[in-house]
Structure formats: C-alpha cells, structure tokens
CSV table of C-alpha atoms in Angstrom, one decimal:
chain,number,residue,atom,x,y,z
A,1,UNK,CA,328.5,132.6,120.6
A,2,UNK,CA,325.6,130.2,119.9
A,3,UNK,CA,325.4,127.3,122.0
A,4,UNK,CA,327.1,124.3,120.9
A,5,UNK,CA,324.9,121.5,120.2
A,6,UNK,CA,326.3,118.1,121.1
A,7,UNK,CA,325.0,115.3,118.5
A,8,UNK,CA,322.6,112.8,119.1
A,9,UNK,CA,323.8,109.0,119.7
A,10,UNK,CA,321.6,106.1,119.1
A,11,UNK,CA,321.7,105.1,122.7
A,12,UNK,CA,320.4,108.5,123.5
A,13,UNK,CA,317.4,108.3,121.0
A,14,UNK,CA,316.9,104.8,122.1
A,15,UNK,CA,316.6,105.6,125.6
A,16,UNK,CA,314.9,108.8,125.5
A,17,UNK,CA,311.9,108.7,128.0
A,18,UNK,CA,308.6,110.8,127.9
A,19,UNK,CA,308.4,113.6,130.6
A,20,UNK,CA,305.3,115.6,132.2
A,21,UNK,CA,305.7,117.7,128.9
A,22,UNK,CA,307.0,117.7,125.1
A,23,UNK,CA,310.8,117.5,125.1
A,24,UNK,CA,313.1,118.2,122.1
A,25,UNK,CA,316.3,116.6,121.7
A,26,UNK,CA,318.6,118.4,119.1
A,27,UNK,CA,321.0,117.1,116.8
A,28,UNK,CA,322.2,120.2,115.0
A,29,UNK,CA,321.7,121.9,112.0
A,30,UNK,CA,318.0,122.3,112.6
A,31,UNK,CA,317.4,118.4,113.2
A,32,UNK,CA,315.9,117.5,116.5
A,33,UNK,CA,313.8,114.6,117.9
A,34,UNK,CA,310.3,115.5,119.6
A,35,UNK,CA,309.6,113.3,122.6
A,36,UNK,CA,305.9,113.7,123.5
A,37,UNK,CA,304.3,113.3,126.7
A,38,UNK,CA,302.9,110.1,125.4
A,39,UNK,CA,306.1,108.3,124.4
A,40,UNK,CA,305.9,109.2,121.0
A,41,UNK,CA,309.4,110.0,119.0
A,42,UNK,CA,309.0,112.5,116.0
A,43,UNK,CA,311.8,113.7,113.9
A,44,UNK,CA,311.5,117.4,112.6
A,45,UNK,CA,313.6,120.0,110.8
A,46,UNK,CA,313.4,123.4,111.6
A,47,UNK,CA,314.9,126.3,108.9
A,48,UNK,CA,314.0,129.4,107.7
A,49,UNK,CA,313.0,130.4,104.3
A,50,UNK,CA,312.3,133.6,102.9
A,51,UNK,CA,312.6,135.2,106.4
A,52,UNK,CA,310.0,132.8,108.1
A,53,UNK,CA,310.7,130.1,110.5
A,54,UNK,CA,309.2,126.7,109.4
A,55,UNK,CA,309.0,123.1,110.3
A,56,UNK,CA,309.2,119.7,108.3
A,57,UNK,CA,308.6,116.3,109.8
A,58,UNK,CA,310.7,113.4,109.1
A,59,UNK,CA,308.9,110.6,110.3
A,60,UNK,CA,309.0,108.6,113.5
A,61,UNK,CA,311.6,106.9,115.5
A,62,UNK,CA,312.4,104.0,115.2
A,63,UNK,CA,311.0,103.7,111.8
A,64,UNK,CA,313.3,106.6,110.7
A,65,UNK,CA,316.7,105.7,112.4
A,66,UNK,CA,318.7,108.9,113.5
A,67,UNK,CA,321.2,107.8,110.6
A,68,UNK,CA,318.0,108.3,108.0
A,69,UNK,CA,316.7,111.7,109.8
A,70,UNK,CA,320.1,113.2,109.2
A,71,UNK,CA,320.1,112.4,105.5
A,72,UNK,CA,316.8,113.9,105.1
A,73,UNK,CA,318.1,117.0,107.0
A,74,UNK,CA,321.0,117.1,104.8
A,75,UNK,CA,318.7,116.9,101.7
A,76,UNK,CA,316.8,119.7,103.1
A,77,UNK,CA,319.5,121.9,103.6
A,78,UNK,CA,320.7,121.6,100.2
A,79,UNK,CA,317.3,122.5,99.0
A,80,UNK,CA,317.0,125.6,101.2
A,81,UNK,CA,320.7,126.3,100.0
A,82,UNK,CA,319.0,126.0,96.3
A,83,UNK,CA,316.3,128.5,97.0
A,84,UNK,CA,313.9,125.6,97.1
A,85,UNK,CA,311.2,125.4,100.1
A,86,UNK,CA,311.7,121.7,101.0
A,87,UNK,CA,308.0,122.2,102.6
A,88,UNK,CA,306.6,123.1,99.5
A,89,UNK,CA,308.2,120.4,97.7
A,90,UNK,CA,306.7,118.0,100.2
A,91,UNK,CA,303.4,119.4,99.6
A,92,UNK,CA,303.6,119.0,95.8
A,93,UNK,CA,304.9,115.4,96.0
A,94,UNK,CA,301.9,114.6,98.2
A,95,UNK,CA,299.5,116.4,95.9
A,96,UNK,CA,300.9,114.4,93.0
A,97,UNK,CA,300.5,111.1,94.8
A,98,UNK,CA,297.2,111.7,95.6
A,99,UNK,CA,296.3,112.6,92.0
A,100,UNK,CA,298.0,109.4,90.9
A,101,UNK,CA,295.6,107.4,93.1
A,102,UNK,CA,292.5,109.5,92.2
A,103,UNK,CA,293.4,109.1,88.5
A,104,UNK,CA,294.7,105.5,88.4
A,105,UNK,CA,293.0,103.2,85.9
A,106,UNK,CA,291.0,101.3,88.6
A,107,UNK,CA,289.4,104.4,89.8
A,108,UNK,CA,288.6,106.0,86.6
A,109,UNK,CA,287.0,102.6,85.5
A,110,UNK,CA,284.9,102.3,88.7
A,111,UNK,CA,283.7,105.8,88.0
A,112,UNK,CA,283.1,105.0,84.4
A,113,UNK,CA,281.2,101.9,85.2
A,114,UNK,CA,279.0,103.6,87.9
A,115,UNK,CA,278.2,106.3,85.5
A,116,UNK,CA,276.9,104.0,83.0
A,117,UNK,CA,275.5,101.5,85.1
A,118,UNK,CA,271.6,102.5,84.7
A,119,UNK,CA,272.3,101.6,80.8
A,120,UNK,CA,273.1,97.8,81.4
A,121,UNK,CA,271.4,94.9,82.6
A,122,UNK,CA,272.6,93.7,86.0
A,123,UNK,CA,274.2,90.6,84.4
A,124,UNK,CA,276.1,92.8,81.8
A,125,UNK,CA,277.2,95.1,84.3
A,126,UNK,CA,278.4,92.6,86.5
A,127,UNK,CA,280.3,90.6,83.7
A,128,UNK,CA,282.1,93.7,83.0
A,129,UNK,CA,283.4,94.6,86.0
A,130,UNK,CA,284.2,90.8,87.0
A,131,UNK,CA,286.7,90.9,83.8
A,132,UNK,CA,288.2,94.3,84.9
A,133,UNK,CA,288.9,93.0,88.4
A,134,UNK,CA,290.3,89.6,87.3
A,135,UNK,CA,292.1,90.7,84.0
A,136,UNK,CA,293.2,94.2,83.9
A,137,UNK,CA,293.0,95.7,87.7
A,138,UNK,CA,295.6,93.3,89.3
A,139,UNK,CA,298.3,94.4,86.4
A,140,UNK,CA,297.1,98.1,85.4
A,141,UNK,CA,294.8,99.1,88.3
A,142,UNK,CA,297.0,101.1,90.4
A,143,UNK,CA,298.5,102.7,87.6
A,144,UNK,CA,297.9,106.5,86.6
A,145,UNK,CA,295.6,105.9,83.5
A,146,UNK,CA,297.8,108.8,81.6
A,147,UNK,CA,300.8,106.8,82.0
A,148,UNK,CA,299.5,103.5,80.7
A,149,UNK,CA,301.2,102.3,77.4
A,150,UNK,CA,299.6,100.3,74.6
A,151,UNK,CA,302.3,97.5,75.4
A,152,UNK,CA,301.2,97.2,78.8
A,153,UNK,CA,297.6,96.8,77.8
A,154,UNK,CA,298.6,94.3,75.2
A,155,UNK,CA,300.7,92.2,77.7
A,156,UNK,CA,297.4,92.1,80.2
A,157,UNK,CA,295.2,91.2,77.2
A,158,UNK,CA,297.4,88.5,75.9
A,159,UNK,CA,297.4,86.5,79.4
A,160,UNK,CA,293.8,86.5,78.6
A,161,UNK,CA,294.5,85.4,75.3
A,162,UNK,CA,296.9,82.7,76.8
A,163,UNK,CA,294.4,80.7,78.7
A,164,UNK,CA,292.4,80.0,75.3
A,165,UNK,CA,289.9,83.1,75.9
A,166,UNK,CA,290.6,85.3,72.8
A,167,UNK,CA,287.1,86.5,72.5
A,168,UNK,CA,287.2,87.6,76.1
A,169,UNK,CA,290.4,89.5,75.1
A,170,UNK,CA,288.7,91.3,72.4
A,171,UNK,CA,285.8,92.3,74.7
A,172,UNK,CA,287.6,93.5,77.5
A,173,UNK,CA,290.1,95.7,74.9
A,174,UNK,CA,286.7,97.2,73.9
A,175,UNK,CA,285.7,97.8,77.3
A,176,UNK,CA,289.1,99.4,78.3
A,177,UNK,CA,288.8,101.6,75.3
A,178,UNK,CA,285.7,103.0,76.6
A,179,UNK,CA,287.3,103.7,80.0
A,180,UNK,CA,290.4,105.5,78.1
A,181,UNK,CA,287.5,107.7,76.1
A,182,UNK,CA,285.9,108.5,79.4
A,183,UNK,CA,289.2,109.7,80.8
A,184,UNK,CA,290.0,111.6,77.8
A,185,UNK,CA,286.7,113.2,78.2
A,186,UNK,CA,287.3,114.1,81.9
A,187,UNK,CA,290.5,115.3,81.3
A,188,UNK,CA,292.6,112.7,82.9
A,189,UNK,CA,294.0,111.0,79.6
A,190,UNK,CA,295.3,112.4,76.4
A,191,UNK,CA,294.0,109.8,74.3
A,192,UNK,CA,292.8,106.2,73.8
A,193,UNK,CA,295.5,104.1,73.8
A,194,UNK,CA,293.5,100.9,73.0
A,195,UNK,CA,293.0,101.9,69.6
A,196,UNK,CA,296.5,101.3,69.0
A,197,UNK,CA,296.2,97.5,69.4
A,198,UNK,CA,293.7,97.0,66.4
A,199,UNK,CA,295.0,93.9,64.7
A,200,UNK,CA,297.4,93.3,67.9
A,201,UNK,CA,295.3,90.2,68.5
A,202,UNK,CA,294.4,87.3,66.2
A,203,UNK,CA,290.8,87.7,64.9
A,204,UNK,CA,288.0,85.5,66.5
A,205,UNK,CA,286.7,82.7,64.5
A,206,UNK,CA,283.3,83.9,63.4
A,207,UNK,CA,280.6,81.7,65.3
A,208,UNK,CA,277.0,81.0,64.2
A,209,UNK,CA,274.2,79.7,66.7
A,210,UNK,CA,273.2,76.1,65.7
A,211,UNK,CA,270.1,76.4,63.5
A,212,UNK,CA,267.9,74.1,61.2
A,213,UNK,CA,266.8,75.9,58.2
A,214,UNK,CA,265.6,72.9,56.1
A,215,UNK,CA,262.0,73.2,56.1
A,216,UNK,CA,261.6,69.2,56.4
A,217,UNK,CA,263.5,69.4,59.5
A,218,UNK,CA,261.8,72.1,60.8
A,219,UNK,CA,258.6,70.3,60.5
A,220,UNK,CA,260.3,67.5,62.4
A,221,UNK,CA,261.4,70.0,65.3
A,222,UNK,CA,257.7,71.4,65.6
A,223,UNK,CA,256.4,68.1,65.9
A,224,UNK,CA,258.8,67.0,68.6
A,225,UNK,CA,258.2,70.0,70.4
A,226,UNK,CA,254.3,69.6,70.5
A,227,UNK,CA,255.3,66.3,71.8
A,228,UNK,CA,257.6,67.4,74.4
A,229,UNK,CA,257.2,65.1,77.7
A,230,UNK,CA,259.0,67.7,80.1
A,231,UNK,CA,257.4,70.6,81.9
A,232,UNK,CA,254.4,72.4,80.7
A,233,UNK,CA,256.4,76.1,80.9
A,234,UNK,CA,259.5,74.9,79.1
A,235,UNK,CA,257.2,73.3,76.3
A,236,UNK,CA,255.2,76.6,75.8
A,237,UNK,CA,258.6,78.4,75.7
A,238,UNK,CA,259.6,75.9,73.0
A,239,UNK,CA,256.4,76.6,71.1
A,240,UNK,CA,256.5,80.1,71.4
A,241,UNK,CA,260.5,80.4,70.5
A,242,UNK,CA,260.0,79.8,66.8
A,243,UNK,CA,257.3,82.3,66.6
A,244,UNK,CA,258.8,85.2,68.2
A,245,UNK,CA,262.4,84.6,67.1
A,246,UNK,CA,263.6,87.2,69.8
A,247,UNK,CA,266.8,86.4,71.6
A,248,UNK,CA,266.8,83.5,74.5
A,249,UNK,CA,267.2,86.1,77.5
A,250,UNK,CA,264.3,88.2,76.1
A,251,UNK,CA,262.2,85.0,75.8
A,252,UNK,CA,262.9,83.5,79.4
A,253,UNK,CA,262.9,87.0,81.1
A,254,UNK,CA,259.2,88.1,79.6
A,255,UNK,CA,256.8,89.5,82.1
A,256,UNK,CA,253.0,89.1,82.0
A,257,UNK,CA,253.0,93.3,82.2
A,258,UNK,CA,254.6,93.6,78.9
A,259,UNK,CA,251.8,91.7,77.4
A,260,UNK,CA,248.3,92.9,75.7
A,261,UNK,CA,246.9,89.7,74.4
A,262,UNK,CA,243.8,91.4,73.2
A,263,UNK,CA,245.7,93.8,71.2
A,264,UNK,CA,248.0,91.1,70.3
A,265,UNK,CA,251.1,93.0,71.2
A,266,UNK,CA,254.2,91.9,73.1
A,267,UNK,CA,255.9,95.2,74.3
A,268,UNK,CA,259.8,94.8,75.5
A,269,UNK,CA,261.4,97.5,77.6
A,270,UNK,CA,264.6,98.9,76.5
A,271,UNK,CA,266.3,98.0,79.3
A,272,UNK,CA,265.6,94.3,78.6
A,273,UNK,CA,266.7,94.8,75.1
A,274,UNK,CA,270.3,94.2,73.6
A,275,UNK,CA,270.4,97.3,71.7
A,276,UNK,CA,268.7,99.4,74.5
A,277,UNK,CA,266.0,100.2,72.5
A,278,UNK,CA,261.9,99.2,73.4
A,279,UNK,CA,260.9,96.4,71.0
A,280,UNK,CA,257.5,95.4,69.9
A,281,UNK,CA,256.5,91.9,68.9
A,282,UNK,CA,253.5,91.8,67.3
A,283,UNK,CA,251.3,88.4,68.4
A,284,UNK,CA,250.1,85.8,65.9
A,285,UNK,CA,246.7,84.0,66.7
A,286,UNK,CA,248.6,80.8,67.3
A,287,UNK,CA,251.2,82.7,70.0
A,288,UNK,CA,248.1,84.2,71.8
A,289,UNK,CA,246.4,80.9,72.2
A,290,UNK,CA,249.7,79.4,73.9
A,291,UNK,CA,249.7,82.6,76.0
A,292,UNK,CA,246.3,82.2,77.3
A,293,UNK,CA,246.6,78.6,78.5
A,294,UNK,CA,250.1,79.2,79.9
A,295,UNK,CA,248.6,82.4,81.8
A,296,UNK,CA,246.0,79.8,83.7
A,297,UNK,CA,249.1,78.5,85.3
A,298,UNK,CA,251.7,81.2,85.7
A,299,UNK,CA,249.4,84.4,85.4
A,300,UNK,CA,249.6,85.1,88.9
A,301,UNK,CA,253.6,85.5,88.6
A,302,UNK,CA,255.6,88.4,87.2
A,303,UNK,CA,257.0,86.0,84.7
A,304,UNK,CA,255.6,84.2,82.0
A,305,UNK,CA,258.1,81.7,82.1
A,306,UNK,CA,258.9,81.1,85.8
A,307,UNK,CA,261.5,79.0,87.4
A,308,UNK,CA,260.5,75.4,88.0
A,309,UNK,CA,261.4,76.0,91.6
A,310,UNK,CA,260.0,79.5,92.3
A,311,UNK,CA,257.7,81.6,90.6
A,312,UNK,CA,259.6,84.5,91.7
A,313,UNK,CA,262.3,84.0,89.3
A,314,UNK,CA,262.3,83.4,85.7
A,315,UNK,CA,263.2,80.3,83.9
A,316,UNK,CA,266.8,79.2,83.7
A,317,UNK,CA,268.9,80.6,80.9
A,318,UNK,CA,269.6,76.8,80.0
A,319,UNK,CA,266.0,75.6,79.9
A,320,UNK,CA,265.3,75.9,76.4
A,321,UNK,CA,268.6,74.3,75.3
A,322,UNK,CA,268.4,71.6,77.8
A,323,UNK,CA,264.7,70.7,76.5
A,324,UNK,CA,266.4,70.4,73.0
A,325,UNK,CA,268.9,68.3,74.2
A,326,UNK,CA,266.5,66.1,75.7
A,327,UNK,CA,264.6,65.6,72.5
A,328,UNK,CA,267.8,64.7,70.7
A,329,UNK,CA,269.0,67.7,69.3
A,330,UNK,CA,272.6,68.5,70.0
A,331,UNK,CA,274.4,72.0,70.5
A,332,UNK,CA,275.8,71.6,67.1
A,333,UNK,CA,272.4,71.2,65.4
A,334,UNK,CA,269.8,73.5,67.0
A,335,UNK,CA,270.2,75.9,69.8
A,336,UNK,CA,267.5,78.3,71.6
A,337,UNK,CA,269.3,81.3,69.6
A,338,UNK,CA,269.1,79.3,66.6
A,339,UNK,CA,265.2,79.9,66.0
A,340,UNK,CA,266.5,83.6,64.8
A,341,UNK,CA,268.3,82.3,62.1
A,342,UNK,CA,265.7,79.8,61.4
A,343,UNK,CA,263.0,82.6,61.0
A,344,UNK,CA,265.4,85.1,59.3
A,345,UNK,CA,266.3,82.2,56.6
A,346,UNK,CA,262.9,81.2,56.1
A,347,UNK,CA,261.1,84.3,55.9
A,348,UNK,CA,263.7,85.6,53.2
A,349,UNK,CA,264.4,82.9,51.0
A,350,UNK,CA,261.3,80.9,51.3
A,351,UNK,CA,258.4,83.4,51.9
A,352,UNK,CA,260.1,86.3,50.4
A,353,UNK,CA,259.2,88.9,53.1
A,354,UNK,CA,261.0,92.1,52.8
A,355,UNK,CA,264.3,92.1,54.3
A,356,UNK,CA,264.2,95.4,56.2
A,357,UNK,CA,260.5,94.0,57.9
A,358,UNK,CA,262.6,91.0,59.0
A,359,UNK,CA,265.6,92.7,60.5
A,360,UNK,CA,263.4,95.1,62.3
A,361,UNK,CA,261.6,92.2,63.6
A,362,UNK,CA,264.7,90.6,64.9
A,363,UNK,CA,265.4,93.9,66.8
A,364,UNK,CA,268.6,94.6,64.4
A,365,UNK,CA,270.0,98.3,63.9
A,366,UNK,CA,267.7,99.1,61.0
A,367,UNK,CA,267.6,102.8,59.3
A,368,UNK,CA,265.8,104.2,57.2
A,369,UNK,CA,266.8,106.1,54.0
A,370,UNK,CA,267.8,109.2,55.8
A,371,UNK,CA,269.8,107.3,58.3
A,372,UNK,CA,267.5,107.4,61.1
A,373,UNK,CA,267.0,104.5,63.3
A,374,UNK,CA,263.3,102.9,62.9
A,375,UNK,CA,261.2,103.4,65.9
A,376,UNK,CA,259.5,100.4,67.8
A,377,UNK,CA,256.3,100.8,65.7
A,378,UNK,CA,257.8,101.3,62.2
A,379,UNK,CA,256.1,99.1,59.5
A,380,UNK,CA,253.8,97.5,62.4
A,381,UNK,CA,251.0,96.5,60.2
A,382,UNK,CA,253.4,94.8,57.7
A,383,UNK,CA,255.0,93.0,60.7
A,384,UNK,CA,251.8,92.0,62.2
A,385,UNK,CA,250.9,90.5,58.8
A,386,UNK,CA,254.3,89.0,58.5
A,387,UNK,CA,254.2,87.1,62.1
A,388,UNK,CA,250.9,85.9,61.5
A,389,UNK,CA,252.0,84.4,57.7
A,390,UNK,CA,255.1,82.8,59.9
A,391,UNK,CA,253.1,81.3,62.3
A,392,UNK,CA,250.8,80.1,59.6
A,393,UNK,CA,253.5,78.6,57.6
A,394,UNK,CA,254.9,76.9,61.0
A,395,UNK,CA,251.6,75.3,61.4
A,396,UNK,CA,251.5,74.1,57.6
A,397,UNK,CA,254.7,72.5,58.5
A,398,UNK,CA,253.6,70.7,61.5
A,399,UNK,CA,250.5,69.4,59.9
A,400,UNK,CA,252.6,68.0,56.9
A,401,UNK,CA,251.7,70.7,54.1
A,402,UNK,CA,253.4,70.6,51.0
A,403,UNK,CA,256.9,72.1,51.7
A,404,UNK,CA,257.6,75.0,49.2
A,405,UNK,CA,261.0,74.6,47.3
A,406,UNK,CA,264.3,75.9,49.6
A,407,UNK,CA,267.4,77.1,47.9
A,408,UNK,CA,270.4,74.8,48.2
A,409,UNK,CA,267.9,71.6,49.0
A,410,UNK,CA,266.8,69.4,46.1
A,411,UNK,CA,262.8,68.9,45.8
A,412,UNK,CA,262.0,66.6,48.3
A,413,UNK,CA,264.7,66.2,50.2
C-alpha cells in the first residue's frame, strides 16, 4: 500500500527549519513544501503528464499560504484531468504577459520616437515626448496597444482639452496616430484608432501671427528699428527679419557657416527647417551690408546672433518679440513671425510678384505642375531679383518714398 501522507498544518509550515540539505514536506496530492538549506520555503507541485513527471512552482511561503497553495494544486489537478498540461499553460501565460509589456503603448511609442528622432529638431523631439509622458502614458502607457479603444484615447485627450489646451489635444491626437500607424506597420496593431476621433474634439480657432501690412505703418516700424536703443545684435536681427522673412527660429539660430556673403546666399540646412528641406535665401545688397557689419562683432562665434550672455548659445527665442514690445508694438500688433505675413502681403498685392516665387521663398510646400516639390534652387534668379526688389522697397518706405496704393486702404491713409 502507498504510504499515507499526513497533510501539513499552518503551524508545521511556519515552524519548519532548514537542515543541512534541502527537505520536502509533503501535503498530499502532489503538493509539497521545499525547505532549502538557506531557509527558503517554496511550494511545488509534482504531477505526471503524457507519462512524464513534471513540476510546477506555486510561489514561496509566507507570500503564498498553505490554503493558497492547496487551491493552486486543485486547479492544476483539474487541468491534468482535462488533458491540459498546467506547466504549458503557465508558460503561455508568461509569454502573453511579456508580449503585453513589450507591445504596450508606451514601449511602442518610445520605439517610434527613437526611430524618427534624427528627423526632428531637438526641441520638437523633446516636446513630443513630454506631451506623451504627461498626457498619454499615465492613462494608456501600460495598455497593450492592440487593445486600446478610440473611446479611451478620446478620454485622455479630453483631459488635455479640459485644462484649456485644445490645440495641444489636437496635436497629441496627431502624434498618437503616428504611433498607431507605426504599430500597424510593425505588426503590433490592427489599425490607427485615432482616425475614428476626427471631429470628436472641437476645432481650434485659427490663429494668425500679428503683423503690419499697411505700408505707411511698415515705414514707421522700419524707422523705429533703425533707432532701436537696445543691443546691437538684436537690432541687426530686427533689421534683417523683414528682409529675410524666415521663421523666427530659423533666424535666431542662423550660423555663420551657412552664409556666403560674396555669393549673396544663405543656405539653411534641412535639419533646421520646419519642412525638413534645405532652403536658400538670396541676400540683398542691404542684407549683406548689415551682415558684414555684424560679422565684425560676432564672426568668431558659431552663431550670427549669439545670446547676450554667451557667444556659445544663440539668441533667445523671445529676443525679437521683446524688442518689439520695447519699441511700443504689443503682441496684437506685431510679432517676429509677423514679418512673414508682411512680406507675403506686400509682395503679392503691392509689388505684384508671382505667388509661387513668394511661397517658395517662404519655404512653403510649393509643387510644380507635375506634383513634384521644387528644389531649393528653383526660380533662383527670379527670387534673387525679388529679394533685392523687396529690400529696395523697404528702403524706400524708410526714406519716405511715395507709398504705392494698397488694396483695402484709402489713398494717403
């Protein structure tokens, strides 16, 4: 007859002491407590499946009590009786948990971010990740990306909307859409669920950067710039901003290595452009004069417009706007970005320059009749002429030349 096993008791389990070697205390039905020589107490279950003896760990005591271990034993015995190997079930469950962690939204999003990091500016990359870390990961980061529902993403976006950041909510939806599409491409999601949320958030009211487009008022602004009493570097940036009409970030981070003053060209590399395409700015005679004068002061710095505190950093992103405020122009009247709208409006409606030349010089996505994007040197001769005409026009305004009629304004207004 098989030896009768006396079931364990809580007291016996609690008082079990380590000996010179590992010892097994049997409870019956294949369950035993392994007391290791180092003092550990591990629950194990011994069973046979397909004629082979196997073991399954149930955890350690006291984290797993005697009653808990017996419950696990009964569940495992039922699986064996049903022809299911509980050990294989355990392996499958573990693999599923690992898969869920590896394919969580946060893991996929960080992988996507690292893959595309080199295509963004450092500031843009940091903004993307900070938004995900603050507004998405706490709610959806640990969820398997394939299980996330549109309603769950919408709930996270509405938290952003609720704090008055509607535009940010829309931008986060766009980023999440890119993450979901990356997951689809890498076999970890079925589709981009963010597409279901089109129209679910209120539209963002279109914002325009304040700008001056009345030639008479532009003349006043240009004269105020020439009389600016602040730092010389900032004054030069203010003088060049209307002539270049590039984006403020492209202007303030300009590097001397990008300029060929003899050829009259400023070549901005793709990594510094919003559209990630290299851009060429023809330099007017007036622009070259300002740059040569500035070069005497900052030419040994990497940056054309270095910070007032260190020549190793570029000018602050608020320097131009702060200077405009100091001259009496508030944020609803003129901004550094507004010089782009000023140039675009006057070049088109007053000087009657071809719109595609203007759009290309603004570094907008202009395409040829065959749908191909123009390269950086497209219409270069015409754009050089346009930029000189524009600089001459600005000079004329400053000097009090007759102002051409401007649509929407009465003569002499």
